[in-house]
Short mmCIF file of C-alpha atoms in Angstrom, two decimals:
data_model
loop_
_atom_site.label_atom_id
_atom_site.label_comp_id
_atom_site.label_asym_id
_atom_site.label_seq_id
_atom_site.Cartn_x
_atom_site.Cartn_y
_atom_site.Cartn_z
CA UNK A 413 35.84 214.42 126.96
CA UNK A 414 39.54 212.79 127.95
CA UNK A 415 40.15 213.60 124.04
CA UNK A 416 38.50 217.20 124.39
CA UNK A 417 40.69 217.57 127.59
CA UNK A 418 43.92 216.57 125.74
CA UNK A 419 43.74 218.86 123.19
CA UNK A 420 43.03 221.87 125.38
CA UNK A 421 46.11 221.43 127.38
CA UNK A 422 47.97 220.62 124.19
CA UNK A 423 46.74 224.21 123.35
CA UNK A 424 47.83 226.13 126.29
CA UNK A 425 51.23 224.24 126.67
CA UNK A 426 52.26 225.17 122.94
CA UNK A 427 49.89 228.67 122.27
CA UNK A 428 50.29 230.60 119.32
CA UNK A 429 50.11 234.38 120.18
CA UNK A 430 48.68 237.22 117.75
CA UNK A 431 50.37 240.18 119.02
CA UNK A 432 48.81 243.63 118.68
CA UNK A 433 51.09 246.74 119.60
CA UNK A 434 49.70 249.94 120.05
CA UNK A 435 52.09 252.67 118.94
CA UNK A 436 53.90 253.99 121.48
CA UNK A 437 53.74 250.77 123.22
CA UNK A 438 56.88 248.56 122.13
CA UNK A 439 58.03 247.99 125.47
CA UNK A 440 55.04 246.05 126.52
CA UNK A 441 54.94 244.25 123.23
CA UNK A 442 58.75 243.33 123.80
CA UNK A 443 57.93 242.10 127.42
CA UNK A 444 54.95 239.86 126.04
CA UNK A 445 57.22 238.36 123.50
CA UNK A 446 59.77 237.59 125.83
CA UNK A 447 57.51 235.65 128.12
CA UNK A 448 55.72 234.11 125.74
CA UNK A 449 58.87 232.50 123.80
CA UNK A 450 60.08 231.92 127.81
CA UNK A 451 56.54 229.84 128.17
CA UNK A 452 57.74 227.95 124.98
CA UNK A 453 54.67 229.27 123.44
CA UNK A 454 55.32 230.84 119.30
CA UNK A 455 54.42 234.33 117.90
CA UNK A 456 51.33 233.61 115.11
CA UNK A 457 51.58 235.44 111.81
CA UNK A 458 47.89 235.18 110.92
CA UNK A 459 44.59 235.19 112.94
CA UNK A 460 43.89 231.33 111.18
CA UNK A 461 47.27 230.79 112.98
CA UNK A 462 46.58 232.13 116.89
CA UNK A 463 45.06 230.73 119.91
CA UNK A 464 45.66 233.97 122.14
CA UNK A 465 44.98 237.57 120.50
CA UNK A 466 47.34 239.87 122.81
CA UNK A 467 46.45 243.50 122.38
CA UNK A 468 49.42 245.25 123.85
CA UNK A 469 48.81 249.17 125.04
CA UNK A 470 45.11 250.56 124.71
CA UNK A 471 44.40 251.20 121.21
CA UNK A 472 42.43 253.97 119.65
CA UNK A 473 38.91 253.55 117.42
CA UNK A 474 41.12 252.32 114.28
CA UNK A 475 43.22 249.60 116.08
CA UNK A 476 40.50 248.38 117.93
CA UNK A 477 38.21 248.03 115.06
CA UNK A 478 41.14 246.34 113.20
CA UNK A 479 41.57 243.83 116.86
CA UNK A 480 37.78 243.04 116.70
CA UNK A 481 38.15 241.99 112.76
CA UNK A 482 41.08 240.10 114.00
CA UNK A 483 39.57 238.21 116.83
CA UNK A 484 36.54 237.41 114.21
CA UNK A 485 38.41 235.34 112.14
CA UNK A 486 40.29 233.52 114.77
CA UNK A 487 39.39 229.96 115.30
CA UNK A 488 39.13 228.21 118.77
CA UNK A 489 40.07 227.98 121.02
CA UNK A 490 40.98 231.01 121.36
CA UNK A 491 41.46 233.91 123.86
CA UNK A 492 41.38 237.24 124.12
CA UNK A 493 43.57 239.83 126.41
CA UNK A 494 44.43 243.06 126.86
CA UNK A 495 47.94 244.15 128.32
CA UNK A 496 48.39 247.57 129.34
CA UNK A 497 52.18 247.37 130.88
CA UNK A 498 55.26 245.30 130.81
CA UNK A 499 54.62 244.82 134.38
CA UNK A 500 51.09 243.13 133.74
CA UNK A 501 52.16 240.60 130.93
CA UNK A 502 53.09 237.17 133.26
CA UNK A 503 49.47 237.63 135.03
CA UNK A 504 47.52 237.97 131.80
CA UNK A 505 49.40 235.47 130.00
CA UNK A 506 48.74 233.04 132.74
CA UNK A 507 44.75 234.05 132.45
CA UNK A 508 45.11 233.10 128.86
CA UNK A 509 46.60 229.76 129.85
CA UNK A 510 44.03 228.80 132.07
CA UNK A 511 41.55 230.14 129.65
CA UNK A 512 42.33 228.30 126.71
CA UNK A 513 42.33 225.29 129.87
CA UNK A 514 38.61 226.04 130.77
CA UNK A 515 37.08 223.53 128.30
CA UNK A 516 33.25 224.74 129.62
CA UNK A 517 34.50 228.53 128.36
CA UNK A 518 36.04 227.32 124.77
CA UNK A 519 32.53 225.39 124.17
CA UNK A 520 30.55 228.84 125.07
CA UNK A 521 32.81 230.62 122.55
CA UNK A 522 32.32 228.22 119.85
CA UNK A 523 28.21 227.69 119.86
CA UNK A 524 28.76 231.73 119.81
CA UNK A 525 30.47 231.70 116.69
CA UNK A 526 28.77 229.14 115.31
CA UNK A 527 25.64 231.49 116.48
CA UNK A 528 27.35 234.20 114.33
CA UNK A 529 26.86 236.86 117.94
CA UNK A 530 29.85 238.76 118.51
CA UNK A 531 30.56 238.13 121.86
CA UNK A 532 28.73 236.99 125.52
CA UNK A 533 29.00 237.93 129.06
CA UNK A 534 30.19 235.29 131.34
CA UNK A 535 28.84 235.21 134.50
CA UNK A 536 31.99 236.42 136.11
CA UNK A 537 31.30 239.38 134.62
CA UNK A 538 33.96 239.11 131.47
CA UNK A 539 33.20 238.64 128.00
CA UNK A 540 33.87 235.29 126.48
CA UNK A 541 36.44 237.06 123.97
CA UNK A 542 38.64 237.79 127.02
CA UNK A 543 39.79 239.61 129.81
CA UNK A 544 40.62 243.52 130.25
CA UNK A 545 39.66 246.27 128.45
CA UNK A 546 40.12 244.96 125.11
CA UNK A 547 37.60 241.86 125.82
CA UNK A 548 34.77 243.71 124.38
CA UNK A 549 34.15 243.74 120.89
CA UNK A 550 33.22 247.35 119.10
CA UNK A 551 31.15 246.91 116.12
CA UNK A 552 32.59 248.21 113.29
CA UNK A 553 33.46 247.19 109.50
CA UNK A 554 36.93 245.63 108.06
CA UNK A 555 37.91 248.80 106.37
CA UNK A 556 41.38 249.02 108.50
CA UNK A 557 41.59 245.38 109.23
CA UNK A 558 44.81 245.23 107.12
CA UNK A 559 45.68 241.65 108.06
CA UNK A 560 42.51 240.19 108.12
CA UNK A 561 42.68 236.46 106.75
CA UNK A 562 45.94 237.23 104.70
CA UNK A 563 48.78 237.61 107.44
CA UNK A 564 48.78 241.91 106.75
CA UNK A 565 47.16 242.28 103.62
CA UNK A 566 44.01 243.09 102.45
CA UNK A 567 41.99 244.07 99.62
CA UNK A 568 40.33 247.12 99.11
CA UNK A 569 37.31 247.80 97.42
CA UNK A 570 37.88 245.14 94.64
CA UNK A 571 34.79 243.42 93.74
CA UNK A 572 34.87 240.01 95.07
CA UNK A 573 33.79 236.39 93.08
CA UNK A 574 30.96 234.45 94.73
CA UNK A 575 33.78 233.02 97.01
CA UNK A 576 35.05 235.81 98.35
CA UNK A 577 38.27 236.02 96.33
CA UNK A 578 39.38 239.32 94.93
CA UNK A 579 38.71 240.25 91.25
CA UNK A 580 41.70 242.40 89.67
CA UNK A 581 40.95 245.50 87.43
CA UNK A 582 42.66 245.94 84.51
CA UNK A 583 45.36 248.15 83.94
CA UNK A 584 47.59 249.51 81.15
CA UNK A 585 51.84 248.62 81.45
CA UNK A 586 54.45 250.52 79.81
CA UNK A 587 54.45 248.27 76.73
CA UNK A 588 50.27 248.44 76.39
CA UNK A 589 49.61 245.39 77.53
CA UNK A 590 47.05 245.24 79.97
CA UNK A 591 47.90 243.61 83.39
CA UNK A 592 45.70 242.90 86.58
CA UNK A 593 45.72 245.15 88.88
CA UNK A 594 45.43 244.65 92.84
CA UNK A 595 44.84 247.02 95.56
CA UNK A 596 46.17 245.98 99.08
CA UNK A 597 47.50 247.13 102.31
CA UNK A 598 50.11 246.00 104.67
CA UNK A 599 49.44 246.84 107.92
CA UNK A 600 48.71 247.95 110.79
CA UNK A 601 48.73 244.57 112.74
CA UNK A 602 51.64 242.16 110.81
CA UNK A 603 54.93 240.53 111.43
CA UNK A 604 57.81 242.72 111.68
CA UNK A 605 56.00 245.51 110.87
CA UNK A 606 56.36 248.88 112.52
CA UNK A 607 53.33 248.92 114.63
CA UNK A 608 50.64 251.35 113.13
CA UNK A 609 51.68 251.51 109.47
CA UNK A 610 49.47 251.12 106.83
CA UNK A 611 50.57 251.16 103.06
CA UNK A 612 47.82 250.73 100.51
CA UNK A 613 49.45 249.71 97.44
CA UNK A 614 48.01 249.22 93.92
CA UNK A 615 49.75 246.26 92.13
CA UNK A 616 50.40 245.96 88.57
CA UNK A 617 51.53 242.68 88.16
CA UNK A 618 53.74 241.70 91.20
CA UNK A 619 55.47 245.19 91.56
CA UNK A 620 54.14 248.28 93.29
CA UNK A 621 53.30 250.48 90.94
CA UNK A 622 51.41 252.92 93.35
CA UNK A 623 51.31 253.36 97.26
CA UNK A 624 49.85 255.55 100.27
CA UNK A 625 51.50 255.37 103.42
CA UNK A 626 49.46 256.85 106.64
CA UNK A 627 49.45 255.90 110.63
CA UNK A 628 46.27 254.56 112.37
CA UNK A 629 45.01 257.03 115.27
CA UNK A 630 47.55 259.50 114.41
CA UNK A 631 46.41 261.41 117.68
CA UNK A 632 45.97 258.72 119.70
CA UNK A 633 49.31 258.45 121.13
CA UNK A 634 50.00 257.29 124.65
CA UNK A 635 53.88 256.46 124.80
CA UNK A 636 55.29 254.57 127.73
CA UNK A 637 57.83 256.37 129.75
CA UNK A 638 61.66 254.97 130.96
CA UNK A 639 63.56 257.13 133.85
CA UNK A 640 66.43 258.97 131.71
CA UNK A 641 68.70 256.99 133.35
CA UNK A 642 68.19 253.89 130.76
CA UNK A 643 67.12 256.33 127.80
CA UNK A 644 70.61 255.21 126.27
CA UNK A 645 70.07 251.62 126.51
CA UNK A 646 66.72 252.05 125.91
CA UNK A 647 67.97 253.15 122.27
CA UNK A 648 70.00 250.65 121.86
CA UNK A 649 67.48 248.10 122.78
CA UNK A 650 65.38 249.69 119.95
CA UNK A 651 67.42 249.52 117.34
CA UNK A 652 68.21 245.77 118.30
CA UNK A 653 64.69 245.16 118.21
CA UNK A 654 63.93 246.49 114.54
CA UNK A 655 67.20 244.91 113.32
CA UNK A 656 65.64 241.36 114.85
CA UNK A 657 62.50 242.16 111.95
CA UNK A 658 64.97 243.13 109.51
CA UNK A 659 66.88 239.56 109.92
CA UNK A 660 63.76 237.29 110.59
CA UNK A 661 61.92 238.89 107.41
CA UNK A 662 65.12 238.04 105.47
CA UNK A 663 65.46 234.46 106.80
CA UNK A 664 68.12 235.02 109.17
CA UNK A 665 66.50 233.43 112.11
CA UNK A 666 69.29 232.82 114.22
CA UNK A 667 70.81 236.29 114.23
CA UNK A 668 67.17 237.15 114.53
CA UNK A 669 66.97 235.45 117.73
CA UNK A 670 70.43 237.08 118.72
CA UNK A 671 69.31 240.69 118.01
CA UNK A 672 65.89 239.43 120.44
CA UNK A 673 68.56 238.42 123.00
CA UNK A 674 70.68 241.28 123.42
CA UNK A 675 67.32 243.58 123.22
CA UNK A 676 66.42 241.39 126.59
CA UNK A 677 69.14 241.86 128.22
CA UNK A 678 69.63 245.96 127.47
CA UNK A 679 66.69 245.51 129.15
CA UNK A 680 67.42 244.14 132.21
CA UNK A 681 69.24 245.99 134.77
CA UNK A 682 70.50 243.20 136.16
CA UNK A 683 72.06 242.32 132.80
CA UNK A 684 73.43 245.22 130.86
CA UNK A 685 76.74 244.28 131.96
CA UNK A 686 77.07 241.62 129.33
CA UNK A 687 75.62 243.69 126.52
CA UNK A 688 78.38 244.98 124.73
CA UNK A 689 80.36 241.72 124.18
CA UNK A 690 76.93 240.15 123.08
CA UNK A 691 76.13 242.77 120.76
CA UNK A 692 79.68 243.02 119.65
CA UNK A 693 79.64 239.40 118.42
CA UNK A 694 76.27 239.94 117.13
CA UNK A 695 77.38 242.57 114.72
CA UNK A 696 80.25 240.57 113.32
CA UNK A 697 77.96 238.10 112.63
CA UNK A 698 75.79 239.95 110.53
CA UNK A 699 79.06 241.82 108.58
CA UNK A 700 80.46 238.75 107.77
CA UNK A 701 77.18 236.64 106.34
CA UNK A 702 77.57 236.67 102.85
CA UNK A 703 73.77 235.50 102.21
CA UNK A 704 72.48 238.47 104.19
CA UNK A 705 74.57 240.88 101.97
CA UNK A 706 73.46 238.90 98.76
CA UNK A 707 69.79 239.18 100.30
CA UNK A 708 70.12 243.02 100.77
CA UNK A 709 72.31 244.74 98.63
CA UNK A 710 70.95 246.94 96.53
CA UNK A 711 67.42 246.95 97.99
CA UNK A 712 65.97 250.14 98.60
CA UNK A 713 69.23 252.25 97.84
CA UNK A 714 69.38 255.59 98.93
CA UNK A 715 72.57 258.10 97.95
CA UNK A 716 73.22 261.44 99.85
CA UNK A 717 71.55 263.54 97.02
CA UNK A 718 68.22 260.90 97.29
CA UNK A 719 68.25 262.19 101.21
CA UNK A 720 68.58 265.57 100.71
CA UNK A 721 65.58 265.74 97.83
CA UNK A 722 63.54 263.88 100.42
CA UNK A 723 64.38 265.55 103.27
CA UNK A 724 65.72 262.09 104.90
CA UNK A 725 68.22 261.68 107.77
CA UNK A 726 72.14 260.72 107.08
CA UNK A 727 71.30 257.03 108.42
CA UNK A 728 69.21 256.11 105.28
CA UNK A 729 71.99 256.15 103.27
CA UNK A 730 73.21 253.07 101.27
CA UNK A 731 71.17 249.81 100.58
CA UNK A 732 69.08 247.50 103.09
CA UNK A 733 72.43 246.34 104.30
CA UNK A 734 73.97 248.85 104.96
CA UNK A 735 71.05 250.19 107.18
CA UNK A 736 71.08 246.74 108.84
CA UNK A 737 74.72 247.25 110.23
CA UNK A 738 73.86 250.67 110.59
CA UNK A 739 71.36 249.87 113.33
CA UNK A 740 73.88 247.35 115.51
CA UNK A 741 76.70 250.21 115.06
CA UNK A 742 74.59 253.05 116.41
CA UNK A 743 73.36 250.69 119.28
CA UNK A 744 77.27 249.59 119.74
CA UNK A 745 77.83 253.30 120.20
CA UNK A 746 75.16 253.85 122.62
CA UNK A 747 76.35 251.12 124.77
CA UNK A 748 79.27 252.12 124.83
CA UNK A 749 79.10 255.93 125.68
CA UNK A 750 75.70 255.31 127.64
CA UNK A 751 74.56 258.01 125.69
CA UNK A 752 71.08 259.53 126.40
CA UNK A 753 69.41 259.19 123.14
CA UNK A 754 65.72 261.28 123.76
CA UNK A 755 62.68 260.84 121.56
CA UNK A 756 62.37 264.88 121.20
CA UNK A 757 65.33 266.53 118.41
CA UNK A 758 65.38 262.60 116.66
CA UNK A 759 65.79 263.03 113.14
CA UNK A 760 62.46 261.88 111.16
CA UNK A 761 61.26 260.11 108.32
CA UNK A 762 57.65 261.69 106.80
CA UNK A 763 55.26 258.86 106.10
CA UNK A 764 54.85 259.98 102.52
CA UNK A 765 58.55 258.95 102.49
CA UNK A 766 57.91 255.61 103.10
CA UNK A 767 55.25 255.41 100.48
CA UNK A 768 57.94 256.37 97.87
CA UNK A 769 60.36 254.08 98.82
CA UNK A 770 58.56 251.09 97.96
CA UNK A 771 56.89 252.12 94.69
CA UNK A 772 58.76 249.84 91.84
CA UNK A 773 59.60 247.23 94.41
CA UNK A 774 57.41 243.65 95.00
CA UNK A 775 55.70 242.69 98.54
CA UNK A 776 58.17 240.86 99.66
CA UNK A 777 61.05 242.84 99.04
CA UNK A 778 58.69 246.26 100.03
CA UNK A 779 58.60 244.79 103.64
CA UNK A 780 62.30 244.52 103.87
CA UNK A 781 62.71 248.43 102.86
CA UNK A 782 60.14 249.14 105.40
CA UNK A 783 62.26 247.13 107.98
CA UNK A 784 65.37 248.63 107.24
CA UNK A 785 64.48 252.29 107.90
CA UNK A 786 64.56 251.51 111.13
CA UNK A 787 61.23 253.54 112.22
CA UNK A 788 59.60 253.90 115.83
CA UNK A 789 55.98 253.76 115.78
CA UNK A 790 55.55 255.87 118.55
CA UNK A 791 55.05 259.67 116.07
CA UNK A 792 52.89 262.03 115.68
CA UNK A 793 50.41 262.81 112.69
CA UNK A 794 52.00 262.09 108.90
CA UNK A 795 55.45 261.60 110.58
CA UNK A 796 57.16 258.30 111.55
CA UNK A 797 59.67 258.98 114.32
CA UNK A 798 62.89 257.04 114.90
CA UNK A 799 63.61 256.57 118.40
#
């Protein structure tokens, strides 16, 4: 049991946390990640790599069925939560804590498992997956568990090999040779991903030779709401944040943490003060990295006629780069002018847009264009939104 004992607090001290945003939600799933990184705990890219599945806003039937696939395949100990407001995120983290703690708990939830039953009431009244709404587990298939087992991807309706792996189909390339051919989807719970995305992409080879783009619970929207007052930092925050995916997904972790930095303290009231310096060096920086600009040139490249034919907004235009320093400029401006940038009369981008952005492209590089449009998950049906 001392051994048992260690481990568990080795757990809690250094948890790995799934994050789950619910669109419309970022600012809750911005407060979690700032505590959590506070609490020296690390953001998990996989289910096989969390102890603590956050679910951040209350989801609708898709998200939650793609939560409970999630919370399946993680191993223990683990813990479930549900966080429904910025305001609520140091009192459920701390439940997780002394949840992934209760050794007696963590023994429950793993003769459950190993009892294949999908969850158990504690006598407390909670359900061993966790505490909060989102501790119960709706029954449902892995149809829109798009980052089931494979950190955002999944396969579709491939036939599978005794072992579960995927089986490719054939398919014909431009030259007749025949090449496998994958279906999978990115989304809606993954890494730097705008939250509520899915792309399901056929693969021919490594590149994208076919996707769909479309947004889980289209009308199940329930944004969170700022007083006007901070609307303008609130946009610059925004952008900060998507430009911190952009540079993590591109291996620029310590801009990446930056960009995090100066989201925090836009923020923070009690902070905005130093913003503009902070963002200011941030943005030189990024101009003057010569690896970031040899990682993004020419990825994704959009010229003025490209946005016109798709109905795209002026800030599209150029390469992955330039949308990159597009982002820290336009948050540099709102700083600055303490502009009040609204949701409502925001140009768009339609979510068939983003489908035909990545066709030609491989996974990899298909998750930087996605990061450099700069999108706000909070939108209504077949449109992405930018904040």
């Amino acid at each position: 049991m001392g051994l048992t004992s260690m481990l568990h607090r080795l757990a809690a001290r250094h948890a790995h946390v799934l994050l789950v945003e619910t669109p419309g939600h970022w600012l809750t799933r911005v407060a979690a990640e700032h505590h959590l990184l506070d609490r020296g705990w690390r953001l998990a890219q996989s289910p096989a790599d969390a102890d603590v599945l956050a679910v951040c806003g209350t989801p609708g039937v898709e998200l939650a069925t793609v939560a409970d696939r999630l919370w399946q395949q993680m191993p223990g100990p683990r813990v479930r939560i549900g966080i429904e407001s910025p305001e609520q995120v140091r009192h459920a983290l701390d439940i997780a804590e002394a949840d992934l703690r209760d050794i007696t708990r963590q023994q429950t939830d793993s003769r459950v498992r190993r009892g294949g039953r999908g969850d158990q009431t504690r006598p407390d009244g909670h359900p061993t997956g966790g505490h909060g709404p989102h501790g119960d587990h709706a029954k449902g298939g892995d149809e829109h568990a798009g980052h089931a087992g494979h950190a955002g991807v999944a396969h579709g309706d491939m036939d599978m090999a005794p072992a579960g792996i995927p089986l490719a189909n054939r398919g014909e390339d431009r030259d007749g040779l025949e090449l496998d051919v994958l279906h999978v989807r990115l989304g809606p719970v993954l890494a730097y991903w705008p939250a509520g995305l899915v792309l399901r992409c056929t693969l021919s080879g490594d590149v994208i030779v076919d996707a769909q783009a479309s947004l889980t619970d289209p009308s199940h929207r329930t944004p969170e709401h700022d007083s006007a007052s901070r609307s303008g930092r609130l946009f610059a925050a925004r952008r900060c944040d998507n430009a911190a995916s952009l540079l993590a997904l591109a291996g620029a972790h310590d801009a990446a943490s930056g960009a995090r930095q100066v989201r925090d303290i836009l923020l923070d009231p009690d902070g905005a003060a130093d913003a503009p310096a902070r963002l200011a060096r941030l943005t030189r920086t990024v101009r003057r990295s010569w690896l970031l600009r040899w990682s993004l040139r020419r990825l994704g490249s959009l010229s003025r006629s490209d946005l016109v034919n798709r109905d795209l907004p002026d800030t599209l235009e150029g390469d992955a780069h330039d949308r990159l320093l597009g982002m820290l400029d336009r948050a540099s401006r709102a700083v600055a002018e303490e502009s009040s940038h609204r949701a409502t009369g925001q140009p768009t981008v339609p979510v068939e847009a983003v489908a035909e952005l990545v066709r030609g492209w491989d996974l990899a590089t298909a998750r930087l264009i996605v990061a450099s449009l700069d999108l706000d998950a909070a939108a209504p049906a077949r449109e992405v939104s930018r904040v």
